[in-house]
Amino acid sequence: DQQVKQNSPSLSVQEGRISILNCDYTNSMFDYFLWYKKYPAEGPTFLISISSIKDKNEDGRFTVFLNKSAKHLSLHIVPSQPGDSAVYFCAAPPVGGADGLTFGKGTHLIIQP
Amino acid sequence: DTEVTQTPKHLVMGMTNKKSLKCEQHMGHRAMYWYKQKAKKPPELMFVYSYEKLSINESVPSRFSPECPNSSLLNLHLHALQPEDSALYLCASSERSGDNTEAFFGQGTRLTVV
């Protein structure tokens, strides 16, 4: 059973516009979420995180929104740039003090010039 | 230094070979991880070391054997692998185990088993 879901395998956005990547989760006990960006043949790079006590966290062009009642989070990138083309993973640490990350399947973001 | 360094970057091995993947970090992190990523799939957790002790083994076959010689190094020993074990193997570290801090990933080792 997948606890972190990214239902869009790919997303194409024009350069300069807003990219919105979505993530849903099933475990209401998750209290922290992370977004990672991954280029081909490289390891994931941490982008931004959000704690469940917040509903928004912003870092430069990246903003993550959390809707706990809907068990949904989204990553907004504005303005989108060609270098943003990558696979984006939503992830959550397990509950109860365990370790490791559970990743969604990822969304391949393609920025069109 | 916010790097996790993995060697080698690429490895091709036969099913009877023994090889090792290496991972190193100098951020003072006390938790280190091995993940496996197949094409078009998310990374999947294999092992977690916390304070140099194996704390999680996600039912990984015994042909994969992790080792943590010290707080900066993590190895993954490979023996008698199968072609389906071909994947990108990612090492990661974080400040502490079980804490809500981000994990830093290495670039991975692309393993091909022939």
mmCIF file of C-alpha atoms in Angstrom:
data_model
loop_
_atom_site.group_PDB
_atom_site.id
_atom_site.type_symbol
_atom_site.label_atom_id
_atom_site.label_comp_id
_atom_site.label_asym_id
_atom_site.label_seq_id
_atom_site.Cartn_x
_atom_site.Cartn_y
_atom_site.Cartn_z
ATOM 1 C CA ASP A 1 0.000 0.000 0.000
ATOM 2 C CA GLN A 2 1.530 3.255 -1.115
ATOM 3 C CA GLN A 3 1.388 5.821 1.659
ATOM 4 C CA VAL A 4 2.729 8.705 -0.416
ATOM 5 C CA LYS A 5 1.217 9.148 -3.844
ATOM 6 C CA GLN A 6 2.139 11.308 -6.788
ATOM 7 C CA ASN A 7 -0.488 10.628 -9.400
ATOM 8 C CA SER A 8 1.006 12.655 -12.245
ATOM 9 C CA PRO A 9 3.972 10.852 -13.802
ATOM 10 C CA SER A 10 4.839 13.930 -15.845
ATOM 11 C CA LEU A 11 4.037 17.618 -16.160
ATOM 12 C CA SER A 12 4.942 20.043 -18.930
ATOM 13 C CA VAL A 13 5.061 23.784 -18.151
ATOM 14 C CA GLN A 14 6.165 26.766 -20.175
ATOM 15 C CA GLU A 15 9.226 28.661 -18.988
ATOM 16 C CA GLY A 16 8.263 31.592 -16.764
ATOM 17 C CA ARG A 17 4.918 30.107 -15.743
ATOM 18 C CA ILE A 18 4.023 28.420 -12.467
ATOM 19 C CA SER A 19 4.670 24.691 -11.979
ATOM 20 C CA ILE A 20 2.423 22.928 -9.476
ATOM 21 C CA LEU A 21 3.351 19.427 -8.386
ATOM 22 C CA ASN A 22 0.930 17.484 -6.248
ATOM 23 C CA CYS A 23 1.300 14.820 -3.598
ATOM 24 C CA ASP A 24 -1.277 12.934 -1.541
ATOM 25 C CA TYR A 25 -0.722 10.793 1.510
ATOM 26 C CA THR A 26 -2.805 8.222 3.312
ATOM 27 C CA ASN A 27 -1.240 8.108 6.779
ATOM 28 C CA SER A 28 -2.676 10.922 8.880
ATOM 29 C CA MET A 29 0.125 10.398 11.400
ATOM 30 C CA PHE A 30 2.761 11.779 9.008
ATOM 31 C CA ASP A 31 3.970 15.048 10.488
ATOM 32 C CA TYR A 32 6.771 16.113 8.187
ATOM 33 C CA PHE A 33 7.117 16.175 4.425
ATOM 34 C CA LEU A 34 10.013 16.785 2.085
ATOM 35 C CA TRP A 35 10.429 17.477 -1.608
ATOM 36 C CA TYR A 36 13.452 16.203 -3.481
ATOM 37 C CA LYS A 37 14.579 16.985 -7.004
ATOM 38 C CA LYS A 38 16.454 14.421 -9.060
ATOM 39 C CA TYR A 39 18.372 14.756 -12.294
ATOM 40 C CA PRO A 40 19.161 11.612 -14.308
ATOM 41 C CA ALA A 41 22.186 9.657 -13.008
ATOM 42 C CA GLU A 42 22.350 11.781 -9.850
ATOM 43 C CA GLY A 43 21.104 11.323 -6.320
ATOM 44 C CA PRO A 44 18.029 13.222 -5.067
ATOM 45 C CA THR A 45 18.691 16.744 -3.825
ATOM 46 C CA PHE A 46 16.677 18.163 -0.943
ATOM 47 C CA LEU A 47 14.525 21.132 -1.981
ATOM 48 C CA ILE A 48 12.136 22.141 0.742
ATOM 49 C CA SER A 49 10.228 20.663 3.664
ATOM 50 C CA ILE A 50 7.160 21.398 5.738
ATOM 51 C CA SER A 51 6.078 20.427 9.209
ATOM 52 C CA SER A 52 2.455 19.526 9.877
ATOM 53 C CA ILE A 53 2.161 22.480 12.251
ATOM 54 C CA LYS A 54 2.416 24.792 9.239
ATOM 55 C CA ASP A 55 0.344 25.078 6.103
ATOM 56 C CA LYS A 56 2.914 26.886 4.002
ATOM 57 C CA ASN A 57 6.678 27.112 3.689
ATOM 58 C CA GLU A 58 8.457 29.329 1.194
ATOM 59 C CA ASP A 59 12.051 29.358 -0.011
ATOM 60 C CA GLY A 60 12.798 31.594 -2.957
ATOM 61 C CA ARG A 61 10.938 30.344 -6.028
ATOM 62 C CA PHE A 62 9.706 27.261 -4.170
ATOM 63 C CA THR A 63 6.631 27.142 -1.946
ATOM 64 C CA VAL A 64 5.092 24.070 -0.402
ATOM 65 C CA PHE A 65 1.476 24.082 0.758
ATOM 66 C CA LEU A 66 0.023 21.525 3.129
ATOM 67 C CA ASN A 67 -3.685 20.762 3.487
ATOM 68 C CA LYS A 68 -3.937 18.335 6.395
ATOM 69 C CA SER A 69 -7.669 17.789 6.160
ATOM 70 C CA ALA A 70 -7.293 16.713 2.524
ATOM 71 C CA LYS A 71 -4.005 14.893 3.189
ATOM 72 C CA HIS A 72 -2.554 16.789 0.283
ATOM 73 C CA LEU A 73 0.519 18.854 -0.356
ATOM 74 C CA SER A 74 1.728 20.738 -3.365
ATOM 75 C CA LEU A 75 4.995 22.250 -4.524
ATOM 76 C CA HIS A 76 4.787 25.522 -6.445
ATOM 77 C CA ILE A 77 7.699 26.729 -8.518
ATOM 78 C CA VAL A 78 7.443 30.248 -9.883
ATOM 79 C CA PRO A 79 8.748 31.350 -12.247
ATOM 80 C CA SER A 80 9.692 28.011 -13.778
ATOM 81 C CA GLN A 81 13.150 27.847 -15.335
ATOM 82 C CA PRO A 82 14.730 25.344 -17.757
ATOM 83 C CA GLY A 83 17.008 24.041 -14.987
ATOM 84 C CA ASP A 84 13.908 22.990 -13.060
ATOM 85 C CA SER A 85 13.359 20.135 -15.523
ATOM 86 C CA ALA A 86 13.858 17.057 -13.343
ATOM 87 C CA VAL A 87 11.955 14.388 -11.452
ATOM 88 C CA TYR A 88 10.418 15.655 -8.221
ATOM 89 C CA PHE A 89 9.767 13.285 -5.338
ATOM 90 C CA CYS A 90 7.506 13.907 -2.388
ATOM 91 C CA ALA A 91 8.665 12.036 0.739
ATOM 92 C CA ALA A 92 7.720 11.524 4.362
ATOM 93 C CA PRO A 93 9.555 9.983 7.309
ATOM 94 C CA PRO A 94 7.737 7.101 9.006
ATOM 95 C CA VAL A 95 5.872 7.760 12.218
ATOM 96 C CA GLY A 96 6.756 6.494 15.664
ATOM 97 C CA GLY A 97 10.444 7.414 15.635
ATOM 98 C CA ALA A 98 11.352 4.953 12.902
ATOM 99 C CA ASP A 99 13.726 5.969 10.157
ATOM 100 C CA GLY A 100 14.218 6.281 6.434
ATOM 101 C CA LEU A 101 11.958 8.035 3.958
ATOM 102 C CA THR A 102 8.914 6.833 2.059
ATOM 103 C CA PHE A 103 8.941 8.333 -1.404
ATOM 104 C CA GLY A 104 6.153 8.928 -3.881
ATOM 105 C CA LYS A 105 6.674 7.645 -7.424
ATOM 106 C CA GLY A 106 7.831 11.037 -8.626
ATOM 107 C CA THR A 107 6.668 13.552 -11.210
ATOM 108 C CA HIS A 108 8.826 14.342 -14.214
ATOM 109 C CA LEU A 109 8.654 18.121 -14.719
ATOM 110 C CA ILE A 110 9.528 19.361 -18.176
ATOM 111 C CA ILE A 111 9.990 23.093 -18.665
ATOM 112 C CA GLN A 112 9.311 24.127 -22.248
ATOM 113 C CA PRO A 113 11.217 27.153 -23.636
ATOM 114 C CA ASP B 1 31.023 20.206 3.215
ATOM 115 C CA THR B 2 27.470 18.971 2.530
ATOM 116 C CA GLU B 3 28.483 16.087 0.325
ATOM 117 C CA VAL B 4 27.852 12.410 0.436
ATOM 118 C CA THR B 5 30.414 10.706 -1.776
ATOM 119 C CA GLN B 6 29.777 7.325 -3.336
ATOM 120 C CA THR B 7 32.245 5.128 -5.192
ATOM 121 C CA PRO B 8 32.303 3.739 -7.762
ATOM 122 C CA LYS B 9 29.866 5.696 -9.937
ATOM 123 C CA HIS B 10 29.350 2.721 -12.233
ATOM 124 C CA LEU B 11 29.895 -0.984 -11.610
ATOM 125 C CA VAL B 12 29.391 -3.994 -13.842
ATOM 126 C CA MET B 13 29.694 -7.352 -12.120
ATOM 127 C CA GLY B 14 29.051 -10.991 -12.890
ATOM 128 C CA MET B 15 26.720 -13.116 -10.817
ATOM 129 C CA THR B 16 29.644 -14.909 -9.160
ATOM 130 C CA ASN B 17 31.603 -11.771 -8.312
ATOM 131 C CA LYS B 18 32.083 -10.115 -4.934
ATOM 132 C CA LYS B 19 32.200 -6.337 -4.928
ATOM 133 C CA SER B 20 31.648 -3.485 -2.503
ATOM 134 C CA LEU B 21 29.985 -0.087 -2.767
ATOM 135 C CA LYS B 22 31.410 2.686 -0.617
ATOM 136 C CA CYS B 23 29.867 5.807 0.876
ATOM 137 C CA GLU B 24 31.474 8.594 2.862
ATOM 138 C CA GLN B 25 30.212 11.748 4.593
ATOM 139 C CA HIS B 26 31.992 14.291 6.766
ATOM 140 C CA MET B 27 29.001 16.247 8.028
ATOM 141 C CA GLY B 28 29.027 14.562 11.437
ATOM 142 C CA HIS B 29 25.761 12.830 10.620
ATOM 143 C CA ARG B 30 24.981 9.855 12.829
ATOM 144 C CA ALA B 31 22.412 8.161 10.598
ATOM 145 C CA MET B 32 23.333 6.608 7.250
ATOM 146 C CA TYR B 33 21.166 4.790 4.752
ATOM 147 C CA TRP B 34 21.226 2.584 1.687
ATOM 148 C CA TYR B 35 18.432 2.937 -0.857
ATOM 149 C CA LYS B 36 17.842 1.063 -4.100
ATOM 150 C CA GLN B 37 16.221 2.760 -7.076
ATOM 151 C CA LYS B 38 15.022 0.948 -10.188
ATOM 152 C CA ALA B 39 14.222 2.835 -13.382
ATOM 153 C CA LYS B 40 11.086 4.980 -13.183
ATOM 154 C CA LYS B 41 10.533 3.976 -9.541
ATOM 155 C CA PRO B 42 11.089 5.862 -6.285
ATOM 156 C CA PRO B 43 14.060 5.091 -4.036
ATOM 157 C CA GLU B 44 13.341 2.177 -1.685
ATOM 158 C CA LEU B 45 14.949 1.943 1.736
ATOM 159 C CA MET B 46 17.253 -1.049 2.262
ATOM 160 C CA PHE B 47 19.242 -0.432 5.446
ATOM 161 C CA VAL B 48 19.557 2.179 8.184
ATOM 162 C CA TYR B 49 22.562 2.634 10.437
ATOM 163 C CA SER B 50 22.161 4.763 13.530
ATOM 164 C CA TYR B 51 25.276 5.553 15.550
ATOM 165 C CA GLU B 52 27.112 2.856 13.579
ATOM 166 C CA LYS B 53 24.608 0.163 14.516
ATOM 167 C CA LEU B 54 22.241 -1.458 12.043
ATOM 168 C CA SER B 55 18.786 -0.343 13.093
ATOM 169 C CA ILE B 56 16.641 -1.236 10.107
ATOM 170 C CA ASN B 57 16.964 -4.022 7.546
ATOM 171 C CA GLU B 58 13.998 -3.867 5.205
ATOM 172 C CA SER B 59 13.918 -7.608 4.457
ATOM 173 C CA VAL B 60 16.810 -7.319 2.057
ATOM 174 C CA PRO B 61 18.280 -10.599 0.707
ATOM 175 C CA SER B 62 21.496 -11.733 2.377
ATOM 176 C CA ARG B 63 23.438 -11.298 -0.860
ATOM 177 C CA PHE B 64 23.497 -7.625 0.202
ATOM 178 C CA SER B 65 25.580 -7.113 3.335
ATOM 179 C CA PRO B 66 25.974 -3.639 4.863
ATOM 180 C CA GLU B 67 28.854 -2.535 7.034
ATOM 181 C CA CYS B 68 29.502 0.675 8.945
ATOM 182 C CA PRO B 69 33.213 0.768 9.870
ATOM 183 C CA ASN B 70 32.920 4.201 11.506
ATOM 184 C CA SER B 71 30.585 7.172 11.711
ATOM 185 C CA SER B 72 31.741 8.560 8.345
ATOM 186 C CA LEU B 73 31.784 5.415 6.245
ATOM 187 C CA LEU B 74 29.158 3.014 5.005
ATOM 188 C CA ASN B 75 29.788 0.019 2.772
ATOM 189 C CA LEU B 76 27.504 -2.342 0.928
ATOM 190 C CA HIS B 77 29.064 -5.713 0.163
ATOM 191 C CA LEU B 78 27.636 -7.564 -2.810
ATOM 192 C CA HIS B 79 27.907 -11.277 -3.490
ATOM 193 C CA ALA B 80 26.109 -13.646 -5.859
ATOM 194 C CA LEU B 81 23.787 -10.969 -7.187
ATOM 195 C CA GLN B 82 21.105 -11.546 -9.786
ATOM 196 C CA PRO B 83 20.456 -9.514 -12.947
ATOM 197 C CA GLU B 84 17.298 -8.103 -11.331
ATOM 198 C CA ASP B 85 19.528 -6.477 -8.697
ATOM 199 C CA SER B 86 20.716 -4.055 -11.379
ATOM 200 C CA ALA B 87 19.708 -0.601 -10.152
ATOM 201 C CA LEU B 88 20.966 2.739 -8.868
ATOM 202 C CA TYR B 89 22.164 2.312 -5.272
ATOM 203 C CA LEU B 90 21.927 5.492 -3.260
ATOM 204 C CA CYS B 91 23.606 6.285 0.027
ATOM 205 C CA ALA B 92 22.203 9.012 2.258
ATOM 206 C CA SER B 93 22.913 10.516 5.648
ATOM 207 C CA SER B 94 21.041 12.660 8.139
ATOM 208 C CA GLU B 95 21.919 14.337 11.415
ATOM 209 C CA ARG B 96 20.154 11.889 13.650
ATOM 210 C CA SER B 97 18.062 8.816 13.324
ATOM 211 C CA GLY B 98 14.313 9.140 13.753
ATOM 212 C CA ASP B 99 14.430 12.923 13.590
ATOM 213 C CA ASN B 100 12.673 15.235 11.169
ATOM 214 C CA THR B 101 15.722 16.444 9.322
ATOM 215 C CA GLU B 102 16.460 16.181 5.656
ATOM 216 C CA ALA B 103 18.589 13.388 4.300
ATOM 217 C CA PHE B 104 21.482 14.207 1.989
ATOM 218 C CA PHE B 105 21.993 11.791 -0.873
ATOM 219 C CA GLY B 106 25.076 10.769 -2.773
ATOM 220 C CA GLN B 107 25.142 10.594 -6.554
ATOM 221 C CA GLY B 108 24.604 6.872 -6.481
ATOM 222 C CA THR B 109 26.336 3.834 -7.926
ATOM 223 C CA ARG B 110 24.808 2.516 -11.152
ATOM 224 C CA LEU B 111 25.111 -1.261 -10.775
ATOM 225 C CA THR B 112 24.682 -3.669 -13.658
ATOM 226 C CA VAL B 113 24.705 -7.408 -12.952
ATOM 227 C CA VAL B 114 25.453 -9.552 -15.977
#
